PDB file of C-alpha atoms in Angstrom:
ATOM      1  CA  UNK A   1       2.116 -62.151-224.872  1.00 59.00           C
ATOM      2  CA  UNK A   2       1.186 -65.715-224.756  1.00 62.00           C
ATOM      3  CA  UNK A   3       4.192 -67.898-223.723  1.00 63.00           C
ATOM      4  CA  UNK A   4       4.884 -71.062-221.125  1.00 65.00           C
ATOM      5  CA  UNK A   5       7.910 -70.812-218.790  1.00 69.00           C
ATOM      6  CA  UNK A   6      10.139 -74.592-218.717  1.00 67.00           C
ATOM      7  CA  UNK A   7      12.542 -74.480-216.072  1.00 68.00           C
ATOM      8  CA  UNK A   8      15.394 -76.330-215.546  1.00 69.00           C
ATOM      9  CA  UNK A   9      16.316 -77.881-212.306  1.00 74.00           C
ATOM     10  CA  UNK A  10      20.019 -77.777-211.211  1.00 76.00           C
ATOM     11  CA  UNK A  11      20.603 -74.849-214.083  1.00 73.00           C
ATOM     12  CA  UNK A  12      21.963 -72.675-211.032  1.00 77.00           C
ATOM     13  CA  UNK A  13      24.289 -75.111-210.199  1.00 78.00           C
ATOM     14  CA  UNK A  14      25.755 -76.083-213.789  1.00 73.00           C
ATOM     15  CA  UNK A  15      26.470 -72.282-214.051  1.00 71.00           C
ATOM     16  CA  UNK A  16      28.012 -72.504-211.237  1.00 74.00           C
ATOM     17  CA  UNK A  17      30.339 -75.344-212.802  1.00 69.00           C
ATOM     18  CA  UNK A  18      30.659 -73.548-215.790  1.00 65.00           C
ATOM     19  CA  UNK A  19      31.681 -70.393-214.046  1.00 69.00           C
ATOM     20  CA  UNK A  20      34.236 -72.734-212.998  1.00 66.00           C
ATOM     21  CA  UNK A  21      35.588 -73.276-216.367  1.00 65.00           C
ATOM     22  CA  UNK A  22      35.521 -69.606-217.474  1.00 66.00           C
ATOM     23  CA  UNK A  23      33.600 -67.239-219.314  1.00 64.00           C
ATOM     24  CA  UNK A  24      33.814 -69.004-222.692  1.00 64.00           C
ATOM     25  CA  UNK A  25      31.755 -71.555-221.382  1.00 76.00           C
ATOM     26  CA  UNK A  26      29.105 -68.753-220.007  1.00 80.00           C
ATOM     27  CA  UNK A  27      29.163 -67.877-224.206  1.00 83.00           C
ATOM     28  CA  UNK A  28      29.189 -71.466-225.007  1.00 85.00           C
ATOM     29  CA  UNK A  29      25.121 -71.845-223.008  1.00 85.00           C
ATOM     30  CA  UNK A  30      24.113 -68.616-223.765  1.00 90.00           C
ATOM     31  CA  UNK A  31      24.580 -69.375-227.149  1.00 90.00           C
ATOM     32  CA  UNK A  32      23.021 -72.932-226.931  1.00 91.00           C
ATOM     33  CA  UNK A  33      19.913 -71.255-225.092  1.00 92.00           C
ATOM     34  CA  UNK A  34      20.023 -69.188-228.166  1.00 94.00           C
ATOM     35  CA  UNK A  35      19.903 -71.875-230.413  1.00 94.00           C
ATOM     36  CA  UNK A  36      17.125 -73.605-228.707  1.00 94.00           C
ATOM     37  CA  UNK A  37      15.171 -71.046-228.657  1.00 95.00           C
ATOM     38  CA  UNK A  38      15.321 -69.896-232.127  1.00 96.00           C
ATOM     39  CA  UNK A  39      14.523 -74.004-232.888  1.00 96.00           C
ATOM     40  CA  UNK A  40      11.693 -73.957-231.216  1.00 96.00           C
ATOM     41  CA  UNK A  41      10.475 -71.133-232.874  1.00 97.00           C
ATOM     42  CA  UNK A  42      11.001 -72.117-236.421  1.00 97.00           C
ATOM     43  CA  UNK A  43       9.735 -75.943-235.490  1.00 97.00           C
ATOM     44  CA  UNK A  44       6.465 -74.277-233.994  1.00 97.00           C
ATOM     45  CA  UNK A  45       6.002 -72.192-237.441  1.00 97.00           C
ATOM     46  CA  UNK A  46       6.914 -74.915-239.741  1.00 96.00           C
ATOM     47  CA  UNK A  47       3.911 -77.196-237.567  1.00 96.00           C
ATOM     48  CA  UNK A  48       1.711 -74.154-237.427  1.00 95.00           C
ATOM     49  CA  UNK A  49       2.078 -74.176-241.081  1.00 93.00           C
ATOM     50  CA  UNK A  50       2.238 -77.273-242.613  1.00 90.00           C
ATOM     51  CA  UNK A  51       0.273 -79.341-239.740  1.00 79.00           C
ATOM     52  CA  UNK A  52      -1.180 -82.423-240.450  1.00 77.00           C
ATOM     53  CA  UNK A  53      -4.990 -81.362-240.770  1.00 74.00           C
ATOM     54  CA  UNK A  54      -6.514 -84.839-240.055  1.00 83.00           C
ATOM     55  CA  UNK A  55      -9.725 -83.436-238.326  1.00 81.00           C
ATOM     56  CA  UNK A  56     -13.103 -81.708-239.821  1.00 82.00           C
ATOM     57  CA  UNK A  57     -13.918 -80.035-242.844  1.00 85.00           C
ATOM     58  CA  UNK A  58     -15.870 -77.517-242.501  1.00 83.00           C
ATOM     59  CA  UNK A  59     -17.217 -74.563-244.758  1.00 83.00           C
ATOM     60  CA  UNK A  60     -15.727 -70.812-244.197  1.00 77.00           C
ATOM     61  CA  UNK A  61     -16.679 -68.567-246.007  1.00 80.00           C
ATOM     62  CA  UNK A  62     -16.934 -69.343-249.844  1.00 84.00           C
ATOM     63  CA  UNK A  63     -14.385 -71.802-249.277  1.00 81.00           C
ATOM     64  CA  UNK A  64     -13.713 -74.948-247.014  1.00 81.00           C
ATOM     65  CA  UNK A  65     -11.220 -75.463-244.403  1.00 76.00           C
ATOM     66  CA  UNK A  66      -9.800 -78.826-243.070  1.00 80.00           C
ATOM     67  CA  UNK A  67      -9.325 -79.039-238.907  1.00 83.00           C
ATOM     68  CA  UNK A  68      -6.580 -80.419-237.398  1.00 88.00           C
ATOM     69  CA  UNK A  69      -7.456 -82.945-234.822  1.00 90.00           C
ATOM     70  CA  UNK A  70      -7.527 -82.879-231.060  1.00 92.00           C
ATOM     71  CA  UNK A  71      -3.195 -83.370-230.224  1.00 93.00           C
ATOM     72  CA  UNK A  72      -2.093 -81.864-233.735  1.00 93.00           C
ATOM     73  CA  UNK A  73      -0.575 -79.210-234.257  1.00 95.00           C
ATOM     74  CA  UNK A  74      -3.340 -76.701-235.187  1.00 94.00           C
ATOM     75  CA  UNK A  75      -3.835 -75.920-238.559  1.00 89.00           C
ATOM     76  CA  UNK A  76      -3.273 -72.629-239.756  1.00 87.00           C
ATOM     77  CA  UNK A  77      -6.003 -70.730-241.659  1.00 81.00           C
ATOM     78  CA  UNK A  78      -5.011 -67.330-241.820  1.00 86.00           C
ATOM     79  CA  UNK A  79      -1.262 -67.415-240.647  1.00 91.00           C
ATOM     80  CA  UNK A  80      -1.471 -64.743-238.193  1.00 95.00           C
ATOM     81  CA  UNK A  81      -0.405 -67.262-234.999  1.00 96.00           C
ATOM     82  CA  UNK A  82       2.918 -68.380-237.434  1.00 96.00           C
ATOM     83  CA  UNK A  83       3.812 -65.125-238.270  1.00 96.00           C
ATOM     84  CA  UNK A  84       3.445 -63.957-234.686  1.00 97.00           C
ATOM     85  CA  UNK A  85       5.501 -66.662-232.758  1.00 97.00           C
ATOM     86  CA  UNK A  86       8.640 -64.626-231.010  1.00 95.00           C
ATOM     87  CA  UNK A  87      11.403 -65.599-228.712  1.00 93.00           C
ATOM     88  CA  UNK A  88      13.553 -63.221-227.080  1.00 94.00           C
ATOM     89  CA  UNK A  89      17.330 -63.212-226.902  1.00 95.00           C
ATOM     90  CA  UNK A  90      19.174 -64.202-223.734  1.00 93.00           C
ATOM     91  CA  UNK A  91      22.633 -62.808-222.615  1.00 93.00           C
ATOM     92  CA  UNK A  92      24.766 -63.258-220.627  1.00 88.00           C
ATOM     93  CA  UNK A  93      22.877 -61.212-217.932  1.00 90.00           C
ATOM     94  CA  UNK A  94      20.026 -62.845-217.838  1.00 91.00           C
ATOM     95  CA  UNK A  95      20.365 -66.441-219.376  1.00 89.00           C
ATOM     96  CA  UNK A  96      16.600 -67.302-220.435  1.00 90.00           C
ATOM     97  CA  UNK A  97      14.549 -66.942-223.913  1.00 93.00           C
ATOM     98  CA  UNK A  98      11.212 -67.219-224.290  1.00 93.00           C
ATOM     99  CA  UNK A  99       9.538 -68.069-227.175  1.00 95.00           C
ATOM    100  CA  UNK A 100       5.633 -67.381-227.401  1.00 95.00           C
ATOM    101  CA  UNK A 101       2.840 -65.157-229.585  1.00 96.00           C
ATOM    102  CA  UNK A 102       1.200 -61.999-228.493  1.00 94.00           C
ATOM    103  CA  UNK A 103      -2.194 -63.870-230.005  1.00 95.00           C
ATOM    104  CA  UNK A 104      -4.344 -64.695-227.551  1.00 94.00           C
ATOM    105  CA  UNK A 105      -6.228 -67.521-229.158  1.00 95.00           C
ATOM    106  CA  UNK A 106      -2.031 -69.255-228.707  1.00 96.00           C
ATOM    107  CA  UNK A 107      -2.676 -70.674-225.141  1.00 95.00           C
ATOM    108  CA  UNK A 108      -5.934 -71.564-226.381  1.00 96.00           C
ATOM    109  CA  UNK A 109      -4.808 -74.108-229.129  1.00 95.00           C
ATOM    110  CA  UNK A 110      -2.060 -75.021-226.984  1.00 96.00           C
ATOM    111  CA  UNK A 111      -3.945 -76.098-223.990  1.00 96.00           C
ATOM    112  CA  UNK A 112      -7.367 -75.934-225.112  1.00 96.00           C
ATOM    113  CA  UNK A 113      -9.913 -75.248-223.300  1.00 96.00           C
ATOM    114  CA  UNK A 114     -13.574 -76.171-222.002  1.00 96.00           C
ATOM    115  CA  UNK A 115     -14.775 -76.620-225.547  1.00 95.00           C
ATOM    116  CA  UNK A 116     -11.864 -77.885-227.357  1.00 93.00           C
ATOM    117  CA  UNK A 117      -9.335 -80.042-226.856  1.00 95.00           C
ATOM    118  CA  UNK A 118      -5.985 -78.947-226.896  1.00 96.00           C
ATOM    119  CA  UNK A 119      -4.098 -78.360-230.155  1.00 95.00           C
ATOM    120  CA  UNK A 120      -0.165 -78.033-228.657  1.00 96.00           C
ATOM    121  CA  UNK A 121       2.481 -76.006-230.852  1.00 96.00           C
ATOM    122  CA  UNK A 122       4.812 -74.862-228.409  1.00 96.00           C
ATOM    123  CA  UNK A 123       5.384 -77.703-226.533  1.00 96.00           C
ATOM    124  CA  UNK A 124       6.025 -80.176-228.719  1.00 96.00           C
ATOM    125  CA  UNK A 125       8.015 -77.199-231.149  1.00 97.00           C
ATOM    126  CA  UNK A 126      10.331 -77.155-227.667  1.00 95.00           C
ATOM    127  CA  UNK A 127      10.825 -81.044-227.386  1.00 95.00           C
ATOM    128  CA  UNK A 128      12.581 -81.087-230.991  1.00 96.00           C
ATOM    129  CA  UNK A 129      14.334 -78.316-230.678  1.00 95.00           C
ATOM    130  CA  UNK A 130      16.232 -79.400-227.529  1.00 93.00           C
ATOM    131  CA  UNK A 131      17.370 -83.113-228.600  1.00 93.00           C
ATOM    132  CA  UNK A 132      20.605 -83.827-228.879  1.00 88.00           C
ATOM    133  CA  UNK A 133      21.047 -80.019-226.770  1.00 87.00           C
ATOM    134  CA  UNK A 134      23.655 -81.954-224.474  1.00 84.00           C
ATOM    135  CA  UNK A 135      26.083 -83.158-227.847  1.00 85.00           C
ATOM    136  CA  UNK A 136      25.644 -79.496-228.830  1.00 83.00           C
ATOM    137  CA  UNK A 137      26.248 -78.158-225.682  1.00 82.00           C
ATOM    138  CA  UNK A 138      29.594 -80.465-225.223  1.00 81.00           C
ATOM    139  CA  UNK A 139      31.069 -79.551-228.642  1.00 82.00           C
ATOM    140  CA  UNK A 140      30.769 -75.641-228.392  1.00 78.00           C
ATOM    141  CA  UNK A 141      32.953 -75.890-225.007  1.00 75.00           C
ATOM    142  CA  UNK A 142      35.327 -77.962-226.846  1.00 75.00           C
ATOM    143  CA  UNK A 143      35.595 -75.965-229.807  1.00 71.00           C
ATOM    144  CA  UNK A 144      36.169 -73.264-227.285  1.00 54.00           C
ATOM    145  CA  UNK A 145      38.794 -74.351-224.412  1.00 44.00           C
TER     146      UNK A 145
END
């Protein structure tokens, strides 16, 4: 599976502080992690399916295809990558979620190759997913304490 690991500095200290708040905070953090992972997956799938595709147009088989430009979400041709974006669920025992794909070319698109510039789709999706996460976690903690 192609995947990207995001390490959050200070997460251990955060969990230690939250542990002092009790079991409720653990649930709120795990729920927030899962929300971020699911949102990342949804943003990735939507970006892959509806990318801006402002790159070159070329013939492919009997039809034409409009590619994405470097830096844009890759334009879907068959839908294979979009339909294979998955995430693993975080638990209290393992408070981390992984978002990625088992499609090898997902990494090539994300980071580029020696012959192709990157068409990132996973990191931009994660960056969209984390907008407002602090407020979301704060609201969950207030609602559960």
